[in-house]
Short mmCIF file of C-alpha atoms and ligand atoms in Angstrom, two decimals:
data_model
loop_
_atom_site.label_atom_id
_atom_site.label_comp_id
_atom_site.label_asym_id
_atom_site.label_seq_id
_atom_site.Cartn_x
_atom_site.Cartn_y
_atom_site.Cartn_z
CA MET A 136 1.75 28.44 10.83
CA THR A 137 -0.04 27.08 14.06
CA ALA A 138 -2.40 24.90 12.12
CA MET A 139 0.51 22.93 10.60
CA ARG A 140 2.61 22.66 13.72
CA CYS A 141 1.66 18.94 14.89
CA PHE A 142 1.90 16.02 12.48
CA THR A 143 -1.07 13.90 13.63
CA PRO A 144 -2.17 11.56 11.20
CA PHE A 145 -5.74 10.13 11.48
CA LEU A 146 -6.89 12.80 13.65
CA LEU A 147 -8.92 14.59 11.04
CA VAL A 148 -10.79 12.34 8.78
CA PHE A 149 -12.03 14.12 5.83
CA SER A 150 -14.86 12.48 3.89
CA VAL A 151 -14.71 11.42 0.59
CA VAL A 152 -17.43 13.91 -0.54
CA LEU A 153 -15.27 16.64 0.89
CA LEU A 154 -12.17 15.48 -1.13
CA SER A 155 -13.86 15.06 -4.42
CA GLY A 156 -13.75 18.58 -4.72
CA CYS A 157 -10.17 18.54 -5.57
CA GLN A 158 -10.16 15.20 -7.34
CA THR A 159 -10.30 16.64 -10.85
CA LEU A 160 -9.26 13.83 -13.22
CA GLN A 161 -11.17 11.36 -11.20
CA ASN A 162 -14.16 12.90 -11.95
CA ILE A 163 -13.89 12.41 -15.72
CA ASP A 164 -15.97 9.23 -15.50
CA LYS A 165 -17.92 9.07 -12.23
CA GLY A 166 -20.67 6.84 -12.66
CA LEU A 167 -21.38 3.59 -11.62
CA TYR A 168 -20.28 0.45 -13.50
CA ASP A 169 -21.71 -3.07 -13.11
CA VAL A 170 -19.41 -5.44 -14.22
CA ALA A 171 -21.69 -8.45 -14.44
CA GLU A 172 -24.13 -6.14 -16.74
CA SER A 173 -21.33 -5.23 -19.00
CA ILE A 174 -19.56 -8.28 -19.86
CA THR A 175 -22.78 -10.05 -20.92
CA GLU A 176 -23.02 -7.36 -23.56
CA THR A 177 -20.92 -6.60 -26.44
CA ASP A 178 -17.66 -5.43 -27.88
CA ARG A 179 -17.55 -3.64 -31.03
CA VAL A 180 -13.74 -3.52 -31.23
CA THR A 181 -12.86 -7.10 -30.80
CA GLY A 182 -16.40 -8.54 -31.72
CA GLN A 183 -16.07 -10.90 -28.60
CA ARG A 184 -18.98 -9.48 -26.94
CA THR A 185 -21.70 -8.75 -29.59
CA LEU A 186 -24.53 -6.04 -29.07
CA SER A 187 -27.44 -6.42 -31.51
CA ALA A 188 -28.71 -3.54 -33.44
CA ALA A 189 -31.70 -3.38 -31.33
CA ASP A 190 -29.69 -3.36 -28.25
CA ARG A 191 -27.75 -0.49 -29.60
CA THR A 192 -30.85 1.50 -30.32
CA ALA A 193 -32.26 0.90 -26.90
CA GLN A 194 -29.16 2.19 -25.42
CA ILE A 195 -29.05 5.08 -27.61
CA LYS A 196 -32.72 6.04 -26.64
CA GLN A 197 -31.82 5.82 -23.03
CA GLY A 198 -28.55 7.43 -23.05
CA ASN A 199 -29.87 10.44 -24.99
CA ALA A 200 -33.17 10.55 -23.05
CA ALA A 201 -30.82 11.02 -19.94
CA ILE A 202 -29.01 13.96 -21.80
CA GLN A 203 -32.18 15.73 -22.95
CA GLN A 204 -33.25 15.44 -19.25
CA MET A 205 -29.93 17.26 -18.30
CA LEU A 206 -30.27 20.04 -20.65
CA ALA A 207 -33.66 20.80 -19.49
CA ALA A 208 -32.50 20.95 -16.06
CA GLU A 209 -29.65 23.37 -17.43
CA ARG A 210 -32.04 25.58 -19.25
CA LYS A 211 -34.31 25.66 -16.04
CA ALA A 212 -31.39 26.96 -14.11
CA GLY A 213 -30.45 29.63 -16.67
CA ARG A 214 -27.35 27.99 -17.76
CA LYS A 215 -26.49 28.28 -21.39
CA THR A 216 -24.81 25.51 -23.29
CA ASP A 217 -22.78 24.73 -26.50
CA ALA A 218 -21.99 27.98 -28.70
CA ALA A 219 -24.40 30.18 -26.72
CA LEU A 220 -22.17 29.47 -23.99
CA ASP A 221 -18.75 30.12 -25.29
CA ARG A 222 -18.63 30.26 -29.24
CA ARG A 223 -14.86 29.84 -29.53
CA GLU A 224 -14.43 27.12 -27.30
CA TYR A 225 -17.54 25.02 -28.73
CA GLN A 226 -16.03 25.38 -32.28
CA ARG A 227 -12.71 24.10 -30.86
CA LEU A 228 -14.72 21.46 -29.29
CA ILE A 229 -16.54 20.42 -32.39
CA GLN A 230 -13.51 20.31 -34.43
CA ILE A 231 -11.55 17.79 -32.45
CA PHE A 232 -14.41 15.93 -31.51
CA ASP A 233 -15.25 15.23 -35.37
CA ARG A 234 -11.84 14.25 -36.08
CA VAL A 235 -11.94 11.50 -33.48
CA HIS A 236 -15.18 10.50 -33.79
CA GLN A 237 -14.76 10.03 -37.61
CA ILE A 238 -12.02 7.46 -37.16
CA SER A 239 -13.87 5.64 -34.12
CA HIS A 240 -15.57 2.35 -34.38
CA LEU A 241 -19.00 4.40 -34.22
CA SER A 242 -18.31 6.90 -36.97
CA GLN A 243 -21.44 5.65 -38.72
CA GLU A 244 -23.66 6.91 -35.92
CA ARG A 245 -24.31 10.84 -35.63
CA TRP A 246 -22.77 12.17 -32.58
CA GLN A 247 -22.72 15.57 -30.96
CA PRO A 248 -20.50 17.21 -28.27
CA ILE A 249 -22.22 19.46 -25.34
CA LEU A 250 -20.42 22.10 -23.85
CA LEU A 251 -21.71 22.75 -20.36
CA ASP A 252 -21.26 25.71 -18.23
CA ARG A 253 -19.12 24.44 -15.58
CA ASP A 254 -15.69 25.22 -14.22
CA SER A 255 -14.84 21.87 -13.29
CA PHE A 256 -12.57 19.19 -14.99
CA ASN A 257 -15.05 16.88 -16.40
CA ALA A 258 -16.24 14.94 -19.38
CA PHE A 259 -18.60 11.86 -19.56
CA THR A 260 -20.87 9.98 -21.82
CA THR A 261 -24.12 8.31 -21.15
CA GLY A 262 -24.07 5.53 -23.83
CA GLY A 263 -26.01 7.60 -26.51
CA THR A 264 -24.48 9.72 -29.09
CA TYR A 265 -23.37 12.73 -26.92
CA ILE A 266 -20.36 13.52 -25.22
CA VAL A 267 -20.73 16.09 -22.34
CA VAL A 268 -17.61 18.59 -21.72
CA HIS A 269 -17.28 21.02 -19.03
CA ARG A 270 -16.18 24.36 -19.86
CA GLY A 271 -13.57 23.95 -17.32
CA LEU A 272 -11.76 20.98 -18.92
CA MET A 273 -11.65 22.93 -22.37
CA GLN A 274 -9.97 25.74 -20.73
CA GLN A 275 -7.39 23.76 -19.15
CA LEU A 276 -6.51 21.35 -21.86
CA ASN A 277 -4.80 21.96 -25.38
CA ASN A 278 -6.27 20.15 -28.44
CA ASP A 279 -4.31 17.15 -28.40
CA GLU A 280 -5.40 16.80 -24.63
CA VAL A 281 -8.94 17.40 -25.52
CA ALA A 282 -8.62 14.67 -28.35
CA ALA A 283 -7.39 12.44 -25.53
CA VAL A 284 -10.41 12.84 -23.31
CA ILE A 285 -12.82 12.53 -26.36
CA GLY A 286 -11.15 9.34 -27.70
CA HIS A 287 -11.39 7.99 -24.25
CA GLU A 288 -15.02 8.86 -23.50
CA ILE A 289 -16.00 7.28 -26.98
CA ALA A 290 -14.20 4.42 -26.15
CA HIS A 291 -16.35 3.77 -23.24
CA THR A 292 -19.56 3.49 -25.25
CA VAL A 293 -17.58 1.58 -28.15
CA ALA A 294 -16.55 -1.21 -25.76
CA ASN A 295 -20.03 -0.85 -24.10
CA HIS A 296 -19.21 0.18 -20.53
CA ILE A 297 -22.06 2.34 -20.28
CA GLY A 298 -25.13 0.48 -18.31
CA GLU A 299 -28.44 1.93 -17.32
CA ARG A 300 -27.53 2.53 -13.59
CA GLN A 301 -24.35 4.37 -14.90
CA THR A 302 -26.45 6.67 -17.11
CA SER A 303 -28.76 7.60 -14.24
CA GLN A 304 -26.01 8.19 -11.81
CA GLN A 305 -24.34 10.39 -13.89
CA ILE A 306 -27.18 12.45 -14.65
CA SER A 307 -28.25 12.61 -10.79
CA LEU A 308 -24.79 13.83 -9.91
CA LEU A 309 -25.30 17.05 -12.05
CA THR A 310 -28.67 17.62 -10.73
CA SER A 311 -29.07 16.45 -7.24
CA SER A 312 -26.69 17.15 -4.36
CA ALA A 313 -28.20 14.02 -2.38
CA ALA A 314 -26.52 11.86 -5.05
CA ARG A 315 -23.46 13.65 -5.28
CA LYS A 316 -23.02 13.18 -1.50
CA GLN A 317 -23.51 9.67 -1.74
CA GLY A 318 -20.19 9.89 -3.86
CA TYR A 319 -19.17 8.23 -7.11
CA GLN A 320 -16.32 6.36 -5.71
CA ALA A 321 -17.49 3.38 -7.56
CA ALA A 322 -16.83 4.37 -10.78
CA TYR A 323 -15.70 2.30 -13.74
CA THR A 324 -13.35 -0.21 -12.52
CA HIS A 325 -9.63 0.02 -13.36
CA ALA A 326 -9.98 -2.81 -15.83
CA LEU A 327 -12.55 -0.69 -17.91
CA GLU A 328 -10.38 2.58 -17.18
CA ARG A 329 -7.65 0.90 -18.93
CA GLU A 330 -9.70 -0.58 -21.74
CA ALA A 331 -10.82 3.10 -22.49
CA ASP A 332 -7.66 4.23 -22.49
CA ARG A 333 -6.28 1.79 -24.91
CA ILE A 334 -8.59 2.44 -27.43
CA GLY A 335 -8.82 6.28 -26.87
CA VAL A 336 -4.77 6.37 -26.98
CA LEU A 337 -5.21 4.68 -30.44
CA TYR A 338 -8.16 7.02 -31.62
CA SER A 339 -5.62 9.95 -30.93
CA ALA A 340 -2.90 8.53 -33.04
CA LEU A 341 -5.25 7.53 -35.90
CA ALA A 342 -6.99 11.09 -35.80
CA GLY A 343 -3.62 12.77 -35.80
CA TYR A 344 -3.21 13.76 -32.41
CA ASP A 345 -0.34 13.45 -30.26
CA PRO A 346 -0.91 9.93 -28.83
CA TYR A 347 1.24 10.90 -25.77
CA ALA A 348 -1.25 13.53 -24.65
CA ALA A 349 -3.10 11.52 -22.48
CA THR A 350 0.18 10.64 -20.58
CA GLY A 351 0.91 14.42 -20.41
CA ILE A 352 -2.34 14.98 -18.75
CA TRP A 353 -1.63 12.17 -16.22
CA GLN A 354 1.73 13.27 -15.30
CA ARG A 355 0.61 16.70 -14.75
CA GLN A 356 -2.08 15.49 -12.33
CA TYR A 357 0.74 13.34 -10.61
CA GLN A 358 2.87 16.45 -10.00
CA GLN A 359 0.01 18.75 -8.94
CA GLN A 360 -2.05 16.06 -6.81
CA GLY A 361 0.15 13.08 -6.35
CA ASN A 362 -1.60 9.77 -6.04
CA ALA A 363 -3.62 10.15 -2.87
CA ARG A 364 -3.55 6.62 -2.45
CA SER A 365 -4.38 6.51 1.30
CA LEU A 366 -6.79 9.32 1.06
CA PHE A 367 -9.72 7.82 -1.23
CA ALA A 368 -10.73 4.58 -2.48
CA HIS A 369 -9.50 4.32 -5.96
CA ASP A 370 -11.59 3.00 -8.63
CA HIS A 371 -9.36 4.36 -11.30
CA PRO A 372 -5.76 3.58 -11.69
CA VAL A 373 -3.86 6.30 -9.68
CA ASN A 374 -2.28 9.10 -11.62
CA ALA A 375 1.27 7.68 -11.84
CA GLU A 376 0.12 4.44 -12.92
CA ARG A 377 -2.00 5.81 -15.61
CA ALA A 378 0.67 8.10 -16.72
CA ALA A 379 2.92 5.12 -17.13
CA GLU A 380 0.34 2.81 -18.90
CA THR A 381 -0.90 5.39 -21.37
CA LYS A 382 2.76 6.00 -22.11
CA ALA A 383 3.44 2.27 -22.78
CA LEU A 384 0.16 2.19 -25.06
CA ALA A 385 1.38 5.41 -26.96
CA ASN A 386 4.88 3.84 -27.65
CA GLN A 387 2.81 1.23 -29.47
CA VAL A 388 0.72 3.32 -31.60
CA LYS A 389 3.03 6.41 -32.30
CA GLN A 390 3.79 4.57 -35.61
CA TYR A 391 0.11 5.11 -36.89
CA TYR A 392 0.45 9.06 -35.78
CA GLN A 393 0.73 11.48 -38.79
CA SER A 394 0.65 14.92 -36.95
CA GLY A 395 -2.37 16.93 -37.88
CA ARG A 396 -3.93 14.47 -40.13
CA ILE A 397 -6.12 11.56 -40.26
CA ASN A 398 -4.12 8.58 -40.99
CA PRO A 399 -5.17 7.55 -44.48
CA SER A 400 -5.60 3.92 -43.48
CA ALA A 401 -7.27 4.68 -40.24
CA ALA A 402 -10.31 2.37 -40.91
CA THR A 403 -8.14 -0.58 -41.56
CA LEU A 404 -5.77 0.14 -38.64
CA ARG A 405 -8.62 0.66 -36.43
CA ASP A 406 -9.82 -3.07 -36.61
CA ASN A 407 -6.26 -4.54 -36.99
CA ASN A 408 -3.54 -2.88 -35.12
CA SER A 409 -0.95 -3.39 -32.54
CA LEU A 410 -3.08 -3.27 -29.30
CA TRP A 411 -6.11 -5.48 -30.64
CA GLN A 412 -7.47 -7.19 -33.67
CA LYS A 413 -10.84 -8.38 -34.76
CA ARG A 414 -11.82 -11.79 -34.03
CA ASP A 415 -11.92 -13.00 -37.43
CA ASN A 416 -8.22 -12.36 -37.71
CA ARG A 417 -7.13 -13.89 -34.65
CA ASP A 418 -6.55 -17.26 -35.92
CA GLN A 419 -4.26 -16.02 -38.66
CA ALA A 420 -2.42 -13.81 -36.34
CA THR A 421 -1.80 -16.31 -34.03
CA ALA A 422 -0.45 -18.45 -36.83
CA GLY A 423 1.89 -15.65 -37.17
CA GLU A 424 0.60 -14.37 -40.53
CA GLY A 425 -1.04 -11.44 -38.84
CA GLY A 426 1.16 -8.85 -40.44
CA GLY A 427 0.90 -5.87 -38.13
CA VAL A 428 -1.05 -7.42 -35.51
CA SER A 429 1.28 -8.17 -32.54
CA ALA A 430 1.08 -10.80 -30.09
CA ILE A 431 -0.43 -8.52 -27.31
CA LEU A 432 -3.51 -10.52 -26.94
CA SER A 433 -3.09 -11.24 -23.22
CA THR A 434 -4.03 -7.56 -22.88
CA ALA A 435 -6.05 -7.48 -25.77
CA LEU A 436 -9.19 -5.39 -25.62
CA GLY A 437 -12.22 -7.57 -24.73
CA ALA A 438 -10.24 -9.56 -22.53
CA TYR A 439 -12.63 -11.11 -20.10
CA VAL A 440 -13.32 -8.90 -17.07
CA ASP A 441 -15.11 -10.52 -14.22
CA HIS A 442 -15.94 -9.72 -10.53
CA GLN A 443 -12.91 -11.73 -9.29
CA GLN A 444 -10.47 -9.49 -11.43
CA ALA A 445 -12.15 -6.43 -10.30
CA LYS A 446 -12.06 -7.42 -6.95
CA GLN A 447 -8.23 -8.57 -7.13
CA GLU A 448 -7.66 -4.99 -8.27
CA ALA A 449 -9.41 -3.47 -5.56
CA GLY A 450 -7.69 -5.52 -2.99
CA ARG A 451 -4.37 -4.57 -4.83
CA GLN A 452 -5.22 -1.14 -4.30
CA ALA A 453 -6.20 -1.56 -0.62
CA GLN A 454 -3.01 -3.12 0.27
CA TYR A 455 -1.21 -0.06 -1.26
CA ALA A 456 -3.32 2.31 0.56
CA GLN A 457 -2.63 0.12 3.93
CA PHE A 458 1.11 0.37 3.39
CA VAL A 459 0.91 4.19 2.72
CA LYS A 460 -1.02 4.69 5.89
CA ALA A 461 1.60 2.43 7.61
CA VAL A 462 4.33 4.79 6.41
CA GLU A 463 2.68 7.85 7.70
CA THR A 464 3.31 6.74 11.38
CA TYR A 465 7.24 6.76 10.54
CA MET A 466 7.27 10.23 9.01
CA GLN A 467 8.48 12.85 11.41
CA LEU A 468 8.18 16.52 10.59
CA GLU A 469 11.08 18.23 12.10
CA GLN A 470 11.06 21.59 10.80
CA GLN A 471 8.81 23.88 8.84
CA ARG A 472 9.73 27.20 7.54
CA ARG A 473 7.91 29.88 5.53
CA VAL A 474 9.62 30.73 2.16
CA SER A 475 6.98 33.08 0.57
CA THR A 476 3.50 33.97 1.23
CA THR A 477 2.34 30.68 -0.83
CA SER A 478 5.27 28.45 -0.18
CA TRP A 479 6.86 26.58 2.80
CA SER A 480 9.97 24.11 3.34
CA THR A 481 9.56 21.13 5.51
CA ARG A 482 11.96 18.72 6.87
CA TRP A 483 11.17 15.09 7.61
CA ARG A 484 12.88 12.20 9.05
CA TYR A 485 11.83 8.89 7.98
CA ALA A 486 11.99 6.36 10.96
CA GLY A 487 10.79 3.20 9.31
CA ASN A 488 13.06 0.26 8.61
CA ARG A 489 12.02 -0.25 4.94
CA SER A 490 13.50 1.82 2.12
CA LEU A 491 10.84 3.55 0.17
CA LYS A 492 10.64 5.06 -3.64
CA GLY A 493 8.13 7.40 -5.00
CA VAL A 494 7.48 9.21 -1.78
CA VAL A 495 4.90 12.03 -2.21
CA MET A 496 4.20 13.93 1.07
CA GLY A 497 0.66 15.84 1.33
CA PHE A 498 -0.70 18.70 3.09
CA ILE A 499 -4.53 18.88 3.22
CA ALA A 500 -6.63 21.87 4.74
CA GLU A 501 -10.40 22.44 4.77
CA ASP A 502 -11.20 25.99 4.84
CA SER A 503 -14.31 27.25 6.90
CA GLY A 504 -16.56 26.86 4.02
CA GLY A 505 -15.91 23.28 3.73
CA LYS A 506 -13.58 23.53 0.71
CA VAL A 507 -10.73 21.23 0.71
CA HIS A 508 -7.15 22.42 -0.50
CA ARG A 509 -4.75 19.77 -0.80
CA TYR A 510 -0.96 20.28 -2.01
CA VAL A 511 1.85 17.52 -2.35
CA ALA A 512 5.56 17.86 -2.58
CA HIS A 513 7.53 14.91 -4.41
CA GLN A 514 10.55 13.45 -3.02
CA SER A 515 12.72 11.79 -6.02
CA GLY A 516 14.74 9.11 -5.26
CA ILE A 517 15.07 6.56 -2.57
CA VAL A 518 14.46 7.34 0.99
CA ARG A 519 16.30 4.99 3.41
CA PRO A 520 15.59 4.23 7.09
CA GLY A 521 16.49 7.24 9.33
CA GLN A 522 17.07 9.56 6.39
CA ARG A 523 16.22 13.21 6.45
CA PHE A 524 14.96 15.03 3.42
CA SER A 525 13.78 18.44 2.81
CA LEU A 526 10.35 19.25 0.61
CA THR A 527 8.88 22.53 -0.13
CA PHE A 528 5.22 22.99 -0.68
CA LYS A 529 3.47 25.41 -2.72
CA THR A 530 -0.17 26.33 -2.86
CA ASN A 531 -1.36 26.32 -6.55
CA ASP A 532 -4.76 27.95 -5.88
CA GLY A 533 -4.07 31.28 -4.72
CA VAL A 534 -4.29 30.39 -1.05
CA THR A 535 -1.86 31.85 1.07
CA LEU A 536 0.02 30.76 4.34
CA ALA A 537 -1.94 33.16 6.33
CA GLN A 538 -5.04 31.77 5.05
CA LEU A 539 -3.78 27.95 5.70
CA GLU A 540 -3.00 28.89 9.32
CA LYS A 541 -6.78 29.28 10.12
CA MET A 542 -7.79 26.10 8.60
CA LYS A 543 -8.11 22.57 10.05
CA ALA A 544 -5.17 20.93 8.50
CA ARG A 545 -2.79 18.23 8.73
CA TYR A 546 -0.08 16.57 6.72
CA TYR A 547 -0.46 13.12 5.26
CA VAL A 548 1.81 10.66 2.84
CA ASP A 549 0.08 10.85 -0.37
CA ASP A 550 2.01 7.96 -1.83
CA ALA A 551 5.14 5.61 -1.04
CA LEU A 552 6.20 2.29 -2.42
CA PRO A 553 8.54 -0.05 -0.91
CA TYR A 554 12.07 0.01 -2.74
ZN1 ZN B 3 -12.96 6.71 -18.31
#
């Protein structure tokens, strides 16, 4: 294990581009969001921002043109799509898609999912009437989880998060490696992700899909990948935060969930529910006559999101990242021992003077082909100053320790919060 012998943070600086390969869920919404553009537009859910029919027609035209362009590129590259690619998975996708779309705010528009020949875990929309899903995502998720992703993606269009730049960026990512290299870190802001999550989780419940499925996805991501708080700039909420937030949302909408079938009152509930309400009902609700409408208006969808707020969130995330990097200088590797061909145990001593919780240690390695492998190990409970703790790492992608030894690698602190 020569490559792992020394724990020397900061010596190897991997670029964001390299890391994006193992960033899975972050990829769900890669694309560029322009806050200023979006807030001047509309919100179909709350009516707080209004989009004219003409605006929407133009948006569809543009979004769909981008999709056509993408499909042409796929054909040119000899890649199949939809049923021709995988009949069974496409059928499954359509079934789930139809049920979620049916209860969405855009049910009157004719929408269609596209199944793309990619192993990656990704799905996106361009503001038109298509949702693009990579085959890799279908293969990794059950029906409830696919519904969660679809609901989230439809929500981005419903809440009008899709701007022109985003559309072109999204498409160029698929078609041009140069664009890919520029990175898609400046994806949607946290605020917009939360908004899409909120609508998406409600859609799941109304369509008869488990509203906790989104939480399941994020928890799994957290287990497998940690939060990578100090590794990348996070434009999305980190995995653990997203798991907690979607769970809180699911708690609120589970009352509408009827397993396996669309809630008969879906249309009414869609507009008036515990997560938001239409503007015309607001006065009523605040006067206490809103029936099922709760007083969660402070977090209501369509709440004004401005640059300042986005910047504040970015600042908060940067502070977290700094804290985690500081913790890294106090984590001392005392021992590592081979457990099997794909796992090894480590012993650490924490030399800092502030107690920690939510400690996740990471190991990152780059193979000769430039592919990045990243593994994490979670320490449950509190880590106090001077404390020693043991963690076992396991590769989850078939890479053996013998292979890891030949790679450029290092440990890092994936996440830690002050206790
Ligand atoms: Zn999103």
